[in-house]
């Protein structure tokens, strides 16, 4: 039996990128210097520091949700669209990445970051489910088991 790995390649590469970036630490001084000297908008260090103190969480935590949303999307094909399995795999990787960060100097694993990662995971799974429902409307049923698409065979006229 031949195992097909080509569908896993994008997800594995993205997991490697996540892992690699988890190993790095950028100090606030390095970030400030990079933005104020090489940024597309001219800002003084004081202006950037004021901005960053107020809005850092949008960028840092938004990045968490986005990187795990992309990972979840990349896992759909290799896991054959089994959305619970996709979500659990992405969640397990998020938790393992945060655990990994506890071993990196000046980093720390946080359960809140895993929760934020779950936002991206959940959004992609919900979008995939909606898309599946639109593509295959006859497979949707109510809680009583009746098809939402109506009867599949014409019944007697009443």
CSV table of N, CA and C in Angstrom, one decimal:
chain,number,residue,atom,x,y,z
A,1,UNK,N,0.8,-1.2,0.0
A,1,UNK,CA,0.0,0.0,0.0
A,1,UNK,C,0.9,1.2,0.0
A,2,UNK,N,0.6,2.1,-0.9
A,2,UNK,CA,1.4,3.4,-1.0
A,2,UNK,C,0.7,4.5,-0.2
A,3,UNK,N,1.5,5.1,0.7
A,3,UNK,CA,1.0,6.2,1.5
A,3,UNK,C,1.2,7.5,0.7
A,4,UNK,N,0.2,8.3,0.5
A,4,UNK,CA,0.3,9.5,-0.3
A,4,UNK,C,0.6,10.7,0.7
A,5,UNK,N,1.8,11.2,0.5
A,5,UNK,CA,2.2,12.3,1.5
A,5,UNK,C,2.1,13.7,0.9
A,6,UNK,N,1.8,13.7,-0.4
A,6,UNK,CA,1.8,15.1,-1.1
A,6,UNK,C,0.7,16.0,-0.5
A,7,UNK,N,-0.4,15.4,-0.1
A,7,UNK,CA,-1.4,16.3,0.5
A,7,UNK,C,-1.1,16.8,1.9
A,8,UNK,N,-0.1,16.2,2.5
A,8,UNK,CA,0.4,16.6,3.8
A,8,UNK,C,1.4,17.7,3.8
A,9,UNK,N,2.1,17.8,2.6
A,9,UNK,CA,3.3,18.7,2.5
A,9,UNK,C,3.0,20.1,2.9
A,10,UNK,N,1.9,20.8,2.4
A,10,UNK,CA,1.6,22.2,2.9
A,10,UNK,C,1.4,22.3,4.4
A,11,UNK,N,0.7,21.4,5.0
A,11,UNK,CA,0.4,21.5,6.4
A,11,UNK,C,1.7,21.2,7.2
A,12,UNK,N,2.5,20.3,6.8
A,12,UNK,CA,3.8,20.0,7.5
A,12,UNK,C,4.7,21.2,7.4
A,13,UNK,N,4.8,21.8,6.2
A,13,UNK,CA,5.6,23.0,6.0
A,13,UNK,C,5.1,24.2,6.9
A,14,UNK,N,3.8,24.4,7.0
A,14,UNK,CA,3.3,25.4,7.8
A,14,UNK,C,3.5,25.1,9.3
A,15,UNK,N,3.4,23.9,9.7
A,15,UNK,CA,3.7,23.5,11.1
A,15,UNK,C,5.2,23.8,11.4
A,16,UNK,N,6.1,23.5,10.5
A,16,UNK,CA,7.5,23.8,10.7
A,16,UNK,C,7.7,25.3,10.8
A,17,UNK,N,7.0,26.1,10.1
A,17,UNK,CA,7.2,27.6,10.2
A,17,UNK,C,6.7,28.0,11.6
A,18,UNK,N,5.5,27.5,12.0
A,18,UNK,CA,5.0,27.8,13.3
A,18,UNK,C,6.0,27.4,14.4
A,19,UNK,N,6.6,26.2,14.3
A,19,UNK,CA,7.6,25.7,15.3
A,19,UNK,C,8.8,26.6,15.3
A,20,UNK,N,9.3,27.0,14.1
A,20,UNK,CA,10.5,27.8,14.0
A,20,UNK,C,10.3,29.2,14.6
A,21,UNK,N,9.1,29.8,14.3
A,21,UNK,CA,8.9,31.1,14.9
A,21,UNK,C,8.6,31.1,16.4
A,22,UNK,N,8.2,29.9,16.9
A,22,UNK,CA,8.1,29.8,18.3
A,22,UNK,C,9.4,29.7,19.0
A,23,UNK,N,10.5,29.4,18.3
A,23,UNK,CA,11.8,29.3,18.8
A,23,UNK,C,12.5,30.7,18.9
A,24,UNK,N,11.9,31.7,18.3
A,24,UNK,CA,12.5,33.0,18.2
A,24,UNK,C,11.9,34.0,19.2
A,25,UNK,N,12.7,34.9,19.7
A,25,UNK,CA,12.3,36.0,20.6
A,25,UNK,C,12.8,37.3,20.0
A,26,UNK,N,11.8,38.2,19.8
A,26,UNK,CA,12.2,39.6,19.3
A,26,UNK,C,11.9,40.5,20.5
A,27,UNK,N,12.9,41.2,20.9
A,27,UNK,CA,12.7,42.2,22.0
A,27,UNK,C,11.9,43.4,21.5
A,28,UNK,N,11.3,44.1,22.4
A,28,UNK,CA,10.6,45.3,22.1
A,28,UNK,C,11.5,46.3,21.5
A,29,UNK,N,12.8,46.4,21.9
A,29,UNK,CA,13.8,47.3,21.4
A,29,UNK,C,14.1,47.0,19.9
A,30,UNK,N,14.2,45.6,19.6
A,30,UNK,CA,14.5,45.2,18.3
A,30,UNK,C,13.4,45.6,17.4
A,31,UNK,N,12.1,45.3,17.8
A,31,UNK,CA,11.0,45.6,17.0
A,31,UNK,C,10.8,47.1,16.8
A,32,UNK,N,11.0,47.9,17.8
A,32,UNK,CA,10.9,49.4,17.7
A,32,UNK,C,11.9,49.9,16.7
A,33,UNK,N,13.2,49.4,16.8
A,33,UNK,CA,14.2,49.9,15.9
A,33,UNK,C,13.9,49.5,14.5
A,34,UNK,N,13.4,48.2,14.2
A,34,UNK,CA,13.1,47.8,12.9
A,34,UNK,C,12.0,48.6,12.3
A,35,UNK,N,11.0,48.9,13.0
A,35,UNK,CA,9.8,49.6,12.5
A,35,UNK,C,10.2,51.0,12.2
A,36,UNK,N,10.9,51.7,13.2
A,36,UNK,CA,11.1,53.1,13.0
A,36,UNK,C,12.2,53.4,12.0
A,37,UNK,N,13.1,52.4,11.7
A,37,UNK,CA,14.2,52.7,10.7
A,37,UNK,C,13.8,52.1,9.3
A,38,UNK,N,13.1,51.0,9.3
A,38,UNK,CA,12.8,50.3,8.0
A,38,UNK,C,11.3,50.3,7.6
A,39,UNK,N,10.5,50.8,8.5
A,39,UNK,CA,9.0,50.7,8.2
A,39,UNK,C,8.6,51.6,7.1
A,40,UNK,N,7.4,51.3,6.5
A,40,UNK,CA,6.9,52.0,5.4
A,40,UNK,C,6.4,53.4,5.7
A,41,UNK,N,6.1,53.6,7.0
A,41,UNK,CA,5.7,54.9,7.5
A,41,UNK,C,6.7,55.5,8.5
A,42,UNK,N,7.0,56.8,8.4
A,42,UNK,CA,8.0,57.3,9.3
A,42,UNK,C,7.4,57.6,10.6
A,43,UNK,N,7.9,56.9,11.6
A,43,UNK,CA,7.4,57.1,13.0
A,43,UNK,C,8.7,57.3,13.9
A,44,UNK,N,8.5,58.1,14.9
A,44,UNK,CA,9.5,58.2,15.9
A,44,UNK,C,9.4,57.0,16.9
A,45,UNK,N,10.4,56.7,17.6
A,45,UNK,CA,10.4,55.6,18.6
A,45,UNK,C,9.2,55.9,19.6
A,46,UNK,N,9.0,57.1,20.0
A,46,UNK,CA,8.0,57.4,21.0
A,46,UNK,C,6.6,57.2,20.4
A,47,UNK,N,6.4,57.5,19.1
A,47,UNK,CA,5.1,57.3,18.4
A,47,UNK,C,4.8,55.8,18.3
A,48,UNK,N,5.9,55.0,17.9
A,48,UNK,CA,5.6,53.6,17.8
A,48,UNK,C,5.4,52.9,19.1
A,49,UNK,N,6.2,53.3,20.1
A,49,UNK,CA,6.0,52.8,21.4
A,49,UNK,C,4.6,53.0,22.0
A,50,UNK,N,4.1,54.2,21.8
A,50,UNK,CA,2.7,54.6,22.2
A,50,UNK,C,1.7,53.7,21.5
A,51,UNK,N,1.9,53.6,20.2
A,51,UNK,CA,1.0,52.7,19.4
A,51,UNK,C,1.0,51.3,19.8
A,52,UNK,N,2.3,50.7,20.0
A,52,UNK,CA,2.4,49.3,20.3
A,52,UNK,C,1.9,49.0,21.7
A,53,UNK,N,2.1,49.9,22.7
A,53,UNK,CA,1.6,49.7,24.0
A,53,UNK,C,0.0,49.6,24.0
A,54,UNK,N,-0.6,50.3,23.1
A,54,UNK,CA,-2.1,50.2,23.0
A,54,UNK,C,-2.6,49.1,22.2
A,55,UNK,N,-2.0,48.7,21.1
A,55,UNK,CA,-2.6,47.8,20.2
A,55,UNK,C,-1.8,46.5,19.9
A,56,UNK,N,-0.7,46.2,20.7
A,56,UNK,CA,0.1,45.0,20.5
A,56,UNK,C,-0.8,43.7,20.4
A,57,UNK,N,-1.8,43.6,21.3
A,57,UNK,CA,-2.6,42.4,21.3
A,57,UNK,C,-3.3,42.1,20.0
A,58,UNK,N,-3.7,43.2,19.3
A,58,UNK,CA,-4.3,42.9,18.0
A,58,UNK,C,-3.4,42.2,17.0
A,59,UNK,N,-2.2,42.6,17.0
A,59,UNK,CA,-1.2,42.0,16.1
A,59,UNK,C,-0.7,40.6,16.6
A,60,UNK,N,-0.4,40.5,17.9
A,60,UNK,CA,0.2,39.3,18.5
A,60,UNK,C,-0.9,38.2,18.6
A,61,UNK,N,-2.0,38.5,19.1
A,61,UNK,CA,-3.1,37.5,19.3
A,61,UNK,C,-3.8,37.3,18.0
A,62,UNK,N,-3.9,38.3,17.2
A,62,UNK,CA,-4.5,38.1,15.8
A,62,UNK,C,-3.7,37.2,15.0
A,63,UNK,N,-2.4,37.2,15.1
A,63,UNK,CA,-1.5,36.3,14.4
A,63,UNK,C,-1.7,34.9,14.9
A,64,UNK,N,-1.9,34.7,16.2
A,64,UNK,CA,-2.2,33.3,16.7
A,64,UNK,C,-3.4,32.8,16.0
A,65,UNK,N,-4.5,33.5,16.0
A,65,UNK,CA,-5.8,33.0,15.3
A,65,UNK,C,-5.6,32.8,13.8
A,66,UNK,N,-4.9,33.7,13.2
A,66,UNK,CA,-4.6,33.5,11.7
A,66,UNK,C,-3.7,32.3,11.4
A,67,UNK,N,-2.7,32.1,12.1
A,67,UNK,CA,-1.8,31.0,11.8
A,67,UNK,C,-2.4,29.7,12.0
A,68,UNK,N,-3.3,29.6,13.0
A,68,UNK,CA,-4.0,28.3,13.2
A,68,UNK,C,-5.2,28.2,12.3
A,69,UNK,N,-5.8,29.3,11.9
A,69,UNK,CA,-6.8,29.2,10.8
A,69,UNK,C,-6.2,28.6,9.5
A,70,UNK,N,-5.0,29.1,9.2
A,70,UNK,CA,-4.4,28.6,8.0
A,70,UNK,C,-4.0,27.1,8.2
A,71,UNK,N,-3.5,26.8,9.3
A,71,UNK,CA,-3.1,25.4,9.6
A,71,UNK,C,-4.4,24.5,9.4
A,72,UNK,N,-5.5,24.9,10.0
A,72,UNK,CA,-6.7,24.1,9.9
A,72,UNK,C,-7.1,23.9,8.5
A,73,UNK,N,-7.1,25.0,7.7
A,73,UNK,CA,-7.4,24.9,6.3
A,73,UNK,C,-6.5,23.9,5.6
A,74,UNK,N,-5.2,23.9,5.9
A,74,UNK,CA,-4.3,23.0,5.2
A,74,UNK,C,-4.4,21.6,5.6
A,75,UNK,N,-5.1,21.4,6.8
A,75,UNK,CA,-5.3,20.0,7.3
A,75,UNK,C,-6.6,19.3,6.7
A,76,UNK,N,-7.4,20.1,6.1
A,76,UNK,CA,-8.7,19.6,5.6
A,76,UNK,C,-8.5,18.5,4.6
A,77,UNK,N,-7.7,18.7,3.6
A,77,UNK,CA,-7.5,17.7,2.5
A,77,UNK,C,-6.8,16.5,3.0
A,78,UNK,N,-5.6,16.5,3.7
A,78,UNK,CA,-5.0,15.3,4.2
A,78,UNK,C,-5.8,14.5,5.2
A,79,UNK,N,-6.7,15.1,5.9
A,79,UNK,CA,-7.5,14.4,6.9
A,79,UNK,C,-8.9,14.2,6.3
A,80,UNK,N,-9.0,14.2,5.0
A,80,UNK,CA,-10.2,13.9,4.2
A,80,UNK,C,-11.5,14.6,4.7
A,81,UNK,N,-11.4,15.8,5.0
A,81,UNK,CA,-12.5,16.7,5.4
A,81,UNK,C,-13.2,16.2,6.6
A,82,UNK,N,-12.6,15.4,7.4
A,82,UNK,CA,-13.2,15.0,8.7
A,82,UNK,C,-12.9,16.1,9.7
A,83,UNK,N,-13.9,17.0,9.8
A,83,UNK,CA,-13.7,18.3,10.5
A,83,UNK,C,-13.4,18.0,12.0
A,84,UNK,N,-14.1,17.1,12.7
A,84,UNK,CA,-13.7,16.9,14.1
A,84,UNK,C,-12.2,16.4,14.2
A,85,UNK,N,-11.8,15.6,13.3
A,85,UNK,CA,-10.4,15.2,13.3
A,85,UNK,C,-9.4,16.3,13.0
A,86,UNK,N,-9.8,17.1,12.0
A,86,UNK,CA,-9.0,18.3,11.7
A,86,UNK,C,-8.9,19.2,12.9
A,87,UNK,N,-10.0,19.5,13.5
A,87,UNK,CA,-10.0,20.4,14.7
A,87,UNK,C,-9.1,19.9,15.8
A,88,UNK,N,-9.2,18.6,16.1
A,88,UNK,CA,-8.5,18.0,17.2
A,88,UNK,C,-7.0,18.0,16.9
A,89,UNK,N,-6.6,17.7,15.6
A,89,UNK,CA,-5.2,17.7,15.2
A,89,UNK,C,-4.6,19.1,15.4
A,90,UNK,N,-5.4,20.1,14.9
A,90,UNK,CA,-4.9,21.5,15.0
A,90,UNK,C,-4.8,21.9,16.5
A,91,UNK,N,-5.8,21.6,17.3
A,91,UNK,CA,-5.7,21.9,18.7
A,91,UNK,C,-4.6,21.2,19.4
A,92,UNK,N,-4.3,19.9,19.1
A,92,UNK,CA,-3.2,19.2,19.7
A,92,UNK,C,-1.9,19.9,19.3
A,93,UNK,N,-1.8,20.3,18.0
A,93,UNK,CA,-0.5,21.0,17.6
A,93,UNK,C,-0.4,22.3,18.4
A,94,UNK,N,-1.5,23.0,18.5
A,94,UNK,CA,-1.4,24.3,19.3
A,94,UNK,C,-1.0,24.1,20.7
A,95,UNK,N,-1.5,23.1,21.3
A,95,UNK,CA,-1.1,22.8,22.7
A,95,UNK,C,0.3,22.4,22.8
A,96,UNK,N,0.8,21.6,21.9
A,96,UNK,CA,2.2,21.1,21.9
A,96,UNK,C,3.1,22.3,21.6
A,97,UNK,N,2.7,23.2,20.8
A,97,UNK,CA,3.5,24.4,20.5
A,97,UNK,C,3.7,25.2,21.7
A,98,UNK,N,2.6,25.4,22.4
A,98,UNK,CA,2.7,26.2,23.7
A,98,UNK,C,3.5,25.5,24.7
A,99,UNK,N,3.4,24.2,24.8
A,99,UNK,CA,4.3,23.4,25.7
A,99,UNK,C,5.7,23.6,25.3
A,100,UNK,N,6.0,23.5,24.0
A,100,UNK,CA,7.3,23.7,23.5
A,100,UNK,C,7.9,25.0,23.9
A,101,UNK,N,7.1,26.1,23.9
A,101,UNK,CA,7.6,27.4,24.2
A,101,UNK,C,8.0,27.6,25.7
A,102,UNK,N,7.5,26.6,26.5
A,102,UNK,CA,8.0,26.7,27.9
A,102,UNK,C,9.5,26.4,28.1
A,103,UNK,N,10.1,25.8,27.0
A,103,UNK,CA,11.5,25.4,27.1
A,103,UNK,C,12.4,26.5,26.4
A,104,UNK,N,11.8,27.5,25.8
A,104,UNK,CA,12.5,28.5,25.1
A,104,UNK,C,12.8,29.7,26.1
A,105,UNK,N,14.0,30.1,26.3
A,105,UNK,CA,14.3,31.2,27.1
A,105,UNK,C,13.6,32.5,26.7
A,106,UNK,N,13.0,33.2,27.6
A,106,UNK,CA,12.2,34.5,27.4
A,106,UNK,C,10.9,34.2,26.7
A,107,UNK,N,10.5,33.0,26.6
A,107,UNK,CA,9.1,32.7,26.1
A,107,UNK,C,8.4,31.9,27.1
A,108,UNK,N,7.1,31.8,26.9
A,108,UNK,CA,6.3,31.0,27.9
A,108,UNK,C,5.1,30.5,27.2
A,109,UNK,N,4.7,29.3,27.5
A,109,UNK,CA,3.5,28.7,26.9
A,109,UNK,C,2.3,29.2,27.8
A,110,UNK,N,1.2,29.5,27.1
A,110,UNK,CA,0.0,30.0,27.8
A,110,UNK,C,-1.2,29.3,27.3
A,111,UNK,N,-2.1,28.9,28.2
A,111,UNK,CA,-3.3,28.2,27.8
A,111,UNK,C,-4.2,29.2,27.1
A,112,UNK,N,-4.1,30.5,27.4
A,112,UNK,CA,-4.9,31.5,26.7
A,112,UNK,C,-4.5,31.6,25.2
A,113,UNK,N,-3.3,31.4,24.9
A,113,UNK,CA,-2.9,31.4,23.5
A,113,UNK,C,-3.5,30.2,22.8
A,114,UNK,N,-3.6,29.1,23.4
A,114,UNK,CA,-4.3,27.9,22.8
A,114,UNK,C,-5.8,28.2,22.6
A,115,UNK,N,-6.4,28.9,23.5
A,115,UNK,CA,-7.8,29.3,23.4
A,115,UNK,C,-7.9,30.3,22.2
A,116,UNK,N,-7.0,31.2,22.0
A,116,UNK,CA,-7.0,32.1,20.9
A,116,UNK,C,-6.8,31.4,19.6
A,117,UNK,N,-5.9,30.4,19.6
A,117,UNK,CA,-5.7,29.5,18.4
A,117,UNK,C,-7.0,28.8,18.0
A,118,UNK,N,-7.8,28.4,19.1
A,118,UNK,CA,-9.1,27.8,18.8
A,118,UNK,C,-10.0,28.7,18.1
A,119,UNK,N,-9.9,30.0,18.2
A,119,UNK,CA,-10.8,30.9,17.4
A,119,UNK,C,-10.6,30.6,15.9
A,120,UNK,N,-9.3,30.6,15.5
A,120,UNK,CA,-9.0,30.4,14.1
A,120,UNK,C,-9.4,29.0,13.7
A,121,UNK,N,-9.2,28.0,14.5
A,121,UNK,CA,-9.5,26.6,14.2
A,121,UNK,C,-11.0,26.5,14.0
A,122,UNK,N,-11.8,27.1,14.9
A,122,UNK,CA,-13.3,27.0,14.9
A,122,UNK,C,-13.8,27.8,13.7
A,123,UNK,N,-13.3,28.9,13.4
A,123,UNK,CA,-13.8,29.7,12.2
A,123,UNK,C,-13.7,28.9,10.9
A,124,UNK,N,-12.5,28.3,10.7
A,124,UNK,CA,-12.3,27.5,9.5
A,124,UNK,C,-13.2,26.3,9.4
A,125,UNK,N,-13.3,25.6,10.6
A,125,UNK,CA,-14.2,24.4,10.6
A,125,UNK,C,-15.7,24.8,10.3
A,126,UNK,N,-16.1,25.9,10.9
A,126,UNK,CA,-17.5,26.4,10.6
A,126,UNK,C,-17.6,26.8,9.2
A,127,UNK,N,-16.7,27.5,8.6
A,127,UNK,CA,-16.8,27.9,7.2
A,127,UNK,C,-16.8,26.7,6.3
A,128,UNK,N,-15.9,25.7,6.6
A,128,UNK,CA,-15.9,24.4,5.8
A,128,UNK,C,-17.2,23.7,5.9
A,129,UNK,N,-17.9,23.7,7.1
A,129,UNK,CA,-19.2,23.1,7.2
A,129,UNK,C,-20.2,23.8,6.5
A,130,UNK,N,-20.2,25.1,6.5
A,130,UNK,CA,-21.2,25.9,5.7
A,130,UNK,C,-21.0,25.6,4.2
A,131,UNK,N,-19.8,25.6,3.8
A,131,UNK,CA,-19.5,25.4,2.4
A,131,UNK,C,-20.0,24.0,2.0
A,132,UNK,N,-19.7,23.0,2.8
A,132,UNK,CA,-20.2,21.6,2.5
A,132,UNK,C,-21.7,21.6,2.5
A,133,UNK,N,-22.4,22.3,3.4
A,133,UNK,CA,-23.9,22.3,3.4
A,133,UNK,C,-24.4,23.0,2.1
A,134,UNK,N,-23.7,24.0,1.6
A,134,UNK,CA,-24.1,24.6,0.3
A,134,UNK,C,-23.9,23.7,-0.9
A,135,UNK,N,-22.8,23.0,-0.8
A,135,UNK,CA,-22.4,22.1,-2.0
A,135,UNK,C,-23.3,20.9,-2.0
A,136,UNK,N,-23.8,20.4,-0.8
A,136,UNK,CA,-24.6,19.2,-0.8
A,136,UNK,C,-25.8,19.4,0.1
A,137,UNK,N,-26.8,20.2,-0.4
A,137,UNK,CA,-27.9,20.6,0.4
A,137,UNK,C,-28.8,19.4,0.7
A,138,UNK,N,-28.8,18.3,-0.1
A,138,UNK,CA,-29.7,17.2,0.1
A,138,UNK,C,-29.3,16.4,1.3
A,139,UNK,N,-28.1,16.5,1.8
A,139,UNK,CA,-27.6,15.7,2.9
A,139,UNK,C,-27.9,16.4,4.2
A,140,UNK,N,-28.4,17.6,4.2
A,140,UNK,CA,-28.8,18.3,5.5
A,140,UNK,C,-30.1,17.8,6.0
A,141,UNK,N,-30.2,17.4,7.3
A,141,UNK,CA,-31.5,16.9,7.8
A,141,UNK,C,-31.8,17.7,9.1
A,142,UNK,N,-33.1,17.7,9.5
A,142,UNK,CA,-33.5,18.3,10.7
A,142,UNK,C,-33.2,17.3,11.8
A,143,UNK,N,-33.5,17.8,13.1
A,143,UNK,CA,-33.2,16.9,14.2
A,143,UNK,C,-34.1,15.6,14.2
A,144,UNK,N,-35.2,15.7,13.5
A,144,UNK,CA,-36.1,14.5,13.4
A,144,UNK,C,-35.7,13.6,12.2
A,145,UNK,N,-34.6,14.0,11.5
A,145,UNK,CA,-34.2,13.1,10.4
A,145,UNK,C,-34.8,13.4,9.1
A,146,UNK,N,-35.7,14.4,9.0
A,146,UNK,CA,-36.3,14.7,7.7
A,146,UNK,C,-35.3,15.6,6.9
A,147,UNK,N,-35.2,15.4,5.6
A,147,UNK,CA,-34.3,16.1,4.7
A,147,UNK,C,-34.8,17.5,4.6
A,148,UNK,N,-33.8,18.5,4.7
A,148,UNK,CA,-34.1,19.9,4.5
A,148,UNK,C,-34.4,20.2,3.0
A,149,UNK,N,-34.0,19.3,2.1
A,149,UNK,CA,-34.1,19.6,0.7
A,149,UNK,C,-35.5,19.1,0.2
A,150,UNK,N,-36.3,18.6,1.1
A,150,UNK,CA,-37.7,18.2,0.7
A,150,UNK,C,-37.6,16.7,0.3
A,151,UNK,N,-38.8,16.2,0.0
A,151,UNK,CA,-38.8,14.7,-0.4
A,151,UNK,C,-38.0,14.4,-1.6
A,152,UNK,N,-37.3,13.3,-1.5
A,152,UNK,CA,-36.5,12.9,-2.6
A,152,UNK,C,-37.3,12.2,-3.8
A,153,UNK,N,-38.4,11.6,-3.4
A,153,UNK,CA,-39.3,11.1,-4.5
A,153,UNK,C,-40.6,11.7,-4.3
A,154,UNK,N,-41.2,11.9,-5.5
A,154,UNK,CA,-42.6,12.6,-5.4
A,154,UNK,C,-43.5,11.7,-4.7
A,155,UNK,N,-44.3,12.2,-3.7
A,155,UNK,CA,-45.3,11.5,-3.0
A,155,UNK,C,-46.7,11.7,-3.7
A,156,UNK,N,-47.7,11.0,-3.1
A,156,UNK,CA,-49.0,11.2,-3.7
A,156,UNK,C,-49.5,12.6,-3.4
A,157,UNK,N,-50.2,13.1,-4.4
A,157,UNK,CA,-50.8,14.5,-4.3
A,157,UNK,C,-51.9,14.4,-3.2
A,158,UNK,N,-52.0,15.4,-2.4
A,158,UNK,CA,-53.1,15.4,-1.4
A,158,UNK,C,-54.0,16.6,-1.6
